[in-house]
CSV table of C-alpha atoms in Angstrom, one decimal:
chain,number,residue,atom,x,y,z
A,15,ILE,CA,71.7,105.8,88.3
A,16,LEU,CA,70.2,104.5,85.0
A,17,ASN,CA,73.8,105.5,82.5
A,18,VAL,CA,77.4,105.9,83.2
A,19,GLU,CA,78.1,109.4,84.6
A,20,GLN,CA,81.5,111.2,84.8
A,21,SER,CA,82.6,113.9,86.7
A,22,PRO,CA,83.8,116.6,86.5
A,23,GLN,CA,83.5,117.1,82.7
A,24,SER,CA,87.0,118.8,82.5
A,25,LEU,CA,89.6,119.9,84.6
A,26,HIS,CA,92.9,121.9,84.7
A,27,VAL,CA,95.3,121.4,87.3
A,28,GLN,CA,99.0,122.4,87.6
A,29,GLU,CA,101.9,120.2,86.9
A,30,GLY,CA,102.7,118.4,90.0
A,31,ASP,CA,99.2,118.5,91.4
A,32,SER,CA,97.3,115.1,92.4
A,33,THR,CA,93.8,114.9,91.2
A,34,ASN,CA,91.0,112.3,91.0
A,35,PHE,CA,87.9,111.6,88.6
A,36,THR,CA,84.4,109.9,89.6
A,37,CYS,CA,82.5,107.5,87.4
A,38,SER,CA,79.2,106.6,88.4
A,39,PHE,CA,77.2,103.5,87.1
A,40,PRO,CA,74.1,101.4,87.9
A,41,SER,CA,74.9,99.2,91.1
A,42,SER,CA,72.8,96.4,89.7
A,43,ASN,CA,74.2,93.5,87.3
A,44,PHE,CA,77.7,94.4,87.4
A,45,TYR,CA,80.2,92.6,85.4
A,46,ALA,CA,83.1,95.0,84.8
A,47,LEU,CA,84.2,98.8,84.7
A,48,HIS,CA,86.9,99.7,82.5
A,49,TRP,CA,88.9,102.8,82.5
A,50,TYR,CA,90.6,104.2,79.3
A,51,ARG,CA,92.9,107.0,78.5
A,52,TRP,CA,92.2,108.9,75.3
A,53,GLU,CA,94.8,111.3,73.7
A,54,THR,CA,93.7,113.7,70.9
A,55,ALA,CA,94.4,112.0,67.7
A,56,LYS,CA,95.4,108.8,69.4
A,57,SER,CA,93.5,105.5,70.0
A,58,PRO,CA,91.8,105.1,73.2
A,59,GLU,CA,94.2,103.1,75.6
A,60,ALA,CA,92.8,100.5,78.1
A,61,LEU,CA,94.3,101.7,81.6
A,62,PHE,CA,92.2,99.2,84.1
A,63,VAL,CA,89.6,96.6,83.8
A,64,MET,CA,88.1,95.9,87.3
A,65,THR,CA,85.6,93.3,88.3
A,66,LEU,CA,85.4,93.0,92.1
A,67,ASN,CA,84.2,95.3,94.7
A,68,GLY,CA,87.1,96.8,96.7
A,69,ASP,CA,89.3,96.2,94.0
A,70,GLU,CA,92.1,98.7,93.7
A,71,LYS,CA,94.6,98.8,90.7
A,72,LYS,CA,97.7,100.8,90.1
A,73,LYS,CA,99.6,101.6,87.0
A,74,GLY,CA,102.4,104.1,87.9
A,75,ARG,CA,101.2,107.4,89.0
A,76,ILE,CA,97.6,106.3,87.9
A,77,SER,CA,95.6,104.3,90.3
A,78,ALA,CA,91.8,103.4,90.7
A,79,THR,CA,89.3,102.1,93.0
A,80,LEU,CA,85.9,100.1,92.8
A,81,ASN,CA,82.7,100.1,95.0
A,82,THR,CA,80.1,98.1,92.9
A,83,LYS,CA,77.7,98.3,96.0
A,84,GLU,CA,77.2,101.9,95.5
A,85,GLY,CA,78.0,102.1,92.0
A,86,TYR,CA,81.1,104.2,91.7
A,87,SER,CA,85.0,104.2,90.8
A,88,TYR,CA,87.7,106.5,91.2
A,89,LEU,CA,90.6,107.5,89.1
A,90,TYR,CA,93.4,109.0,90.9
A,91,ILE,CA,96.7,110.7,89.2
A,92,LYS,CA,99.5,111.5,91.4
A,93,GLY,CA,101.8,114.4,90.5
A,94,SER,CA,100.3,115.1,87.2
A,95,GLN,CA,102.6,115.6,84.4
A,96,PRO,CA,101.8,117.4,80.7
A,97,GLU,CA,101.5,114.1,79.2
A,98,ASP,CA,98.8,113.1,81.6
A,99,SER,CA,96.4,115.4,79.5
A,100,ALA,CA,93.7,113.5,77.8
A,101,THR,CA,90.2,112.5,78.1
A,102,TYR,CA,89.7,109.8,80.5
A,103,LEU,CA,86.7,107.5,79.8
A,104,CYS,CA,85.1,104.9,82.0
A,105,ALA,CA,82.9,102.1,80.9
A,106,HIS,CA,80.5,99.8,82.8
A,107,SER,CA,79.3,96.3,81.5
A,108,GLY,CA,76.0,95.4,83.1
A,109,SER,CA,75.5,92.4,80.9
A,110,ALA,CA,78.4,89.9,79.9
A,111,ARG,CA,79.1,91.1,76.4
A,112,GLN,CA,78.8,94.9,76.1
A,113,LEU,CA,80.4,98.3,77.5
A,114,THR,CA,78.6,101.5,77.9
A,115,PHE,CA,80.7,104.4,78.1
A,116,GLY,CA,80.6,107.6,80.1
A,117,SER,CA,81.3,111.0,78.4
A,118,GLY,CA,84.7,111.2,80.1
A,119,THR,CA,86.6,113.7,82.0
A,120,GLN,CA,88.8,116.2,80.0
A,121,LEU,CA,92.1,116.6,81.8
A,122,THR,CA,94.7,119.4,81.0
A,123,VAL,CA,97.7,119.6,83.1
A,124,LEU,CA,99.6,122.9,82.9
A,125,PRO,CA,103.2,123.1,83.0
B,26,ASP,CA,101.8,93.7,67.6
B,27,THR,CA,98.9,95.4,69.8
B,28,GLU,CA,97.6,97.6,67.1
B,29,VAL,CA,94.3,98.0,65.6
B,30,THR,CA,94.3,99.8,62.5
B,31,GLN,CA,91.5,101.6,60.7
B,32,THR,CA,91.2,102.9,57.1
B,33,PRO,CA,90.5,105.6,56.0
B,34,LYS,CA,91.3,108.1,58.6
B,35,HIS,CA,88.8,110.5,57.0
B,36,LEU,CA,85.8,110.1,54.7
B,37,VAL,CA,83.6,112.5,52.8
B,38,MET,CA,80.7,111.2,51.3
B,39,GLY,CA,77.3,112.2,49.6
B,40,MET,CA,74.2,110.5,50.6
B,41,THR,CA,73.9,108.7,47.7
B,42,ASN,CA,77.4,107.3,47.8
B,43,LYS,CA,78.3,103.7,48.9
B,44,LYS,CA,81.6,103.5,50.8
B,45,SER,CA,83.3,100.9,53.3
B,46,LEU,CA,85.4,101.5,56.6
B,47,LYS,CA,87.8,99.0,57.3
B,48,CYS,CA,89.7,97.7,60.6
B,49,GLU,CA,92.5,95.1,60.9
B,50,GLN,CA,94.2,93.4,63.8
B,51,HIS,CA,96.8,90.8,64.1
B,52,MET,CA,96.5,90.0,67.8
B,53,GLY,CA,94.4,86.7,67.8
B,54,HIS,CA,91.4,88.5,69.2
B,55,ARG,CA,88.3,86.9,68.2
B,56,ALA,CA,85.6,89.8,69.2
B,57,MET,CA,85.7,93.0,67.3
B,58,TYR,CA,83.4,96.1,67.6
B,59,TRP,CA,82.2,99.3,65.7
B,60,TYR,CA,81.3,102.1,68.1
B,61,LYS,CA,79.9,105.4,66.9
B,62,GLN,CA,81.1,108.7,68.6
B,63,LYS,CA,79.3,112.2,68.0
B,64,ALA,CA,81.2,114.9,69.5
B,65,LYS,CA,81.0,115.6,73.1
B,66,LYS,CA,79.3,112.2,73.5
B,67,PRO,CA,80.4,108.8,74.8
B,68,PRO,CA,81.3,106.1,72.1
B,69,GLU,CA,78.1,104.3,71.4
B,70,LEU,CA,78.4,100.4,70.7
B,71,MET,CA,76.8,99.4,67.2
B,72,PHE,CA,77.9,96.1,66.3
B,73,VAL,CA,79.7,93.1,68.2
B,74,TYR,CA,81.5,90.4,66.1
B,75,SER,CA,82.3,87.1,68.0
B,76,TYR,CA,84.0,84.1,66.2
B,77,GLU,CA,83.4,86.0,63.2
B,78,LYS,CA,79.7,85.7,63.8
B,79,LEU,CA,77.6,88.9,64.2
B,80,SER,CA,76.3,88.5,68.1
B,81,ILE,CA,75.2,92.0,68.8
B,82,ASN,CA,73.4,94.7,66.6
B,83,GLU,CA,72.4,97.5,68.6
B,84,SER,CA,69.2,98.5,66.4
B,85,VAL,CA,71.5,100.2,64.0
B,86,PRO,CA,69.8,101.3,60.9
B,87,SER,CA,70.2,98.9,57.6
B,88,ARG,CA,72.1,102.0,55.9
B,89,PHE,CA,75.3,100.3,58.0
B,90,SER,CA,76.2,96.9,57.1
B,91,PRO,CA,78.8,95.2,59.1
B,92,GLU,CA,80.9,92.3,57.6
B,93,CYS,CA,83.9,90.2,59.2
B,94,PRO,CA,85.6,88.4,56.5
B,95,ASN,CA,88.1,86.7,58.6
B,96,SER,CA,89.0,86.8,62.2
B,97,SER,CA,91.5,89.8,61.7
B,98,LEU,CA,89.0,92.1,59.6
B,99,LEU,CA,86.1,93.9,60.2
B,100,ASN,CA,84.4,96.1,57.6
B,101,LEU,CA,81.3,98.5,58.0
B,102,HIS,CA,79.9,99.1,54.5
B,103,LEU,CA,77.9,102.7,54.2
B,104,HIS,CA,75.0,103.4,51.8
B,105,ALA,CA,72.6,106.3,51.4
B,106,LEU,CA,73.8,107.7,54.8
B,107,GLN,CA,72.1,110.9,56.2
B,108,PRO,CA,74.4,113.9,57.2
B,109,GLU,CA,73.2,113.1,60.9
B,110,ASP,CA,75.6,110.0,60.5
B,111,SER,CA,78.7,112.1,60.8
B,112,ALA,CA,80.7,110.9,63.3
B,113,LEU,CA,83.9,109.3,64.5
B,114,TYR,CA,83.9,105.4,63.8
B,115,LEU,CA,86.0,103.6,66.2
B,116,CYS,CA,86.9,99.8,65.8
B,117,ALA,CA,87.9,97.8,68.6
B,118,SER,CA,89.0,94.3,69.4
B,119,SER,CA,89.4,91.9,72.4
B,120,GLN,CA,90.4,88.4,73.3
B,121,ASP,CA,87.0,87.5,73.4
B,122,SER,CA,83.7,89.3,73.8
B,123,THR,CA,83.1,88.8,77.6
B,124,ALA,CA,83.0,92.2,79.3
B,125,TRP,CA,86.3,91.7,81.6
B,126,ASN,CA,88.8,91.5,78.7
B,127,GLU,CA,90.2,95.1,77.7
B,128,GLN,CA,89.6,96.1,74.3
B,129,PHE,CA,92.1,97.4,72.0
B,130,PHE,CA,90.9,100.7,69.8
B,131,GLY,CA,91.8,101.8,66.5
B,132,PRO,CA,92.2,105.4,65.9
B,133,GLY,CA,89.1,105.8,64.1
B,134,THR,CA,87.5,107.1,60.8
B,135,ARG,CA,86.4,110.5,60.8
B,136,LEU,CA,83.1,110.5,58.7
B,137,THR,CA,81.5,113.5,57.2
B,138,VAL,CA,78.1,113.0,55.2
B,139,LEU,CA,77.2,116.0,53.0
């Protein structure tokens, strides 16, 4: 992996479903992995910053895991709600001072 | 106040115009960033200011000229842009420029170059 890749590109789920997305990144020179949530017409909002292999973070119904050795992170949403509809961006830092973003996963939660 | 503000929200300019984008934060952050996002693409870093000094310039054409007048303000001066420069321009700030600090984003300026 040379760039930051996210899958799937888009996802439709029913309200109440649990879902997860993947972020793949170069496994060399790892400094940090960020997850952001970006609702239409709003500012991207930080969800998690992860720095250690094996890190797991949780905020309400949203959680994330990190595997720096194999170069991936998963974002999980439990019991999706319509207000979870947004684009979820991950960003990798392979140097101390800058982020490279993936193209995002666009989530739509249907009521 | 955890808000980053950007003005204007929308900007339409001709290729011979000079305009400026503005970004402001009052969180005491010492790093500020400009990103460019084209449709369906990820945000791409343009510039990083750390303690009011330009620390990263990602080979951005000189028709984009950043300025950091003080620790709360970041400007992006635009001159002689091309239609392919049409994009969403996002400003962000963080406590400092190290990678483990979350970045706080503004809502962006939607720029159209005619």
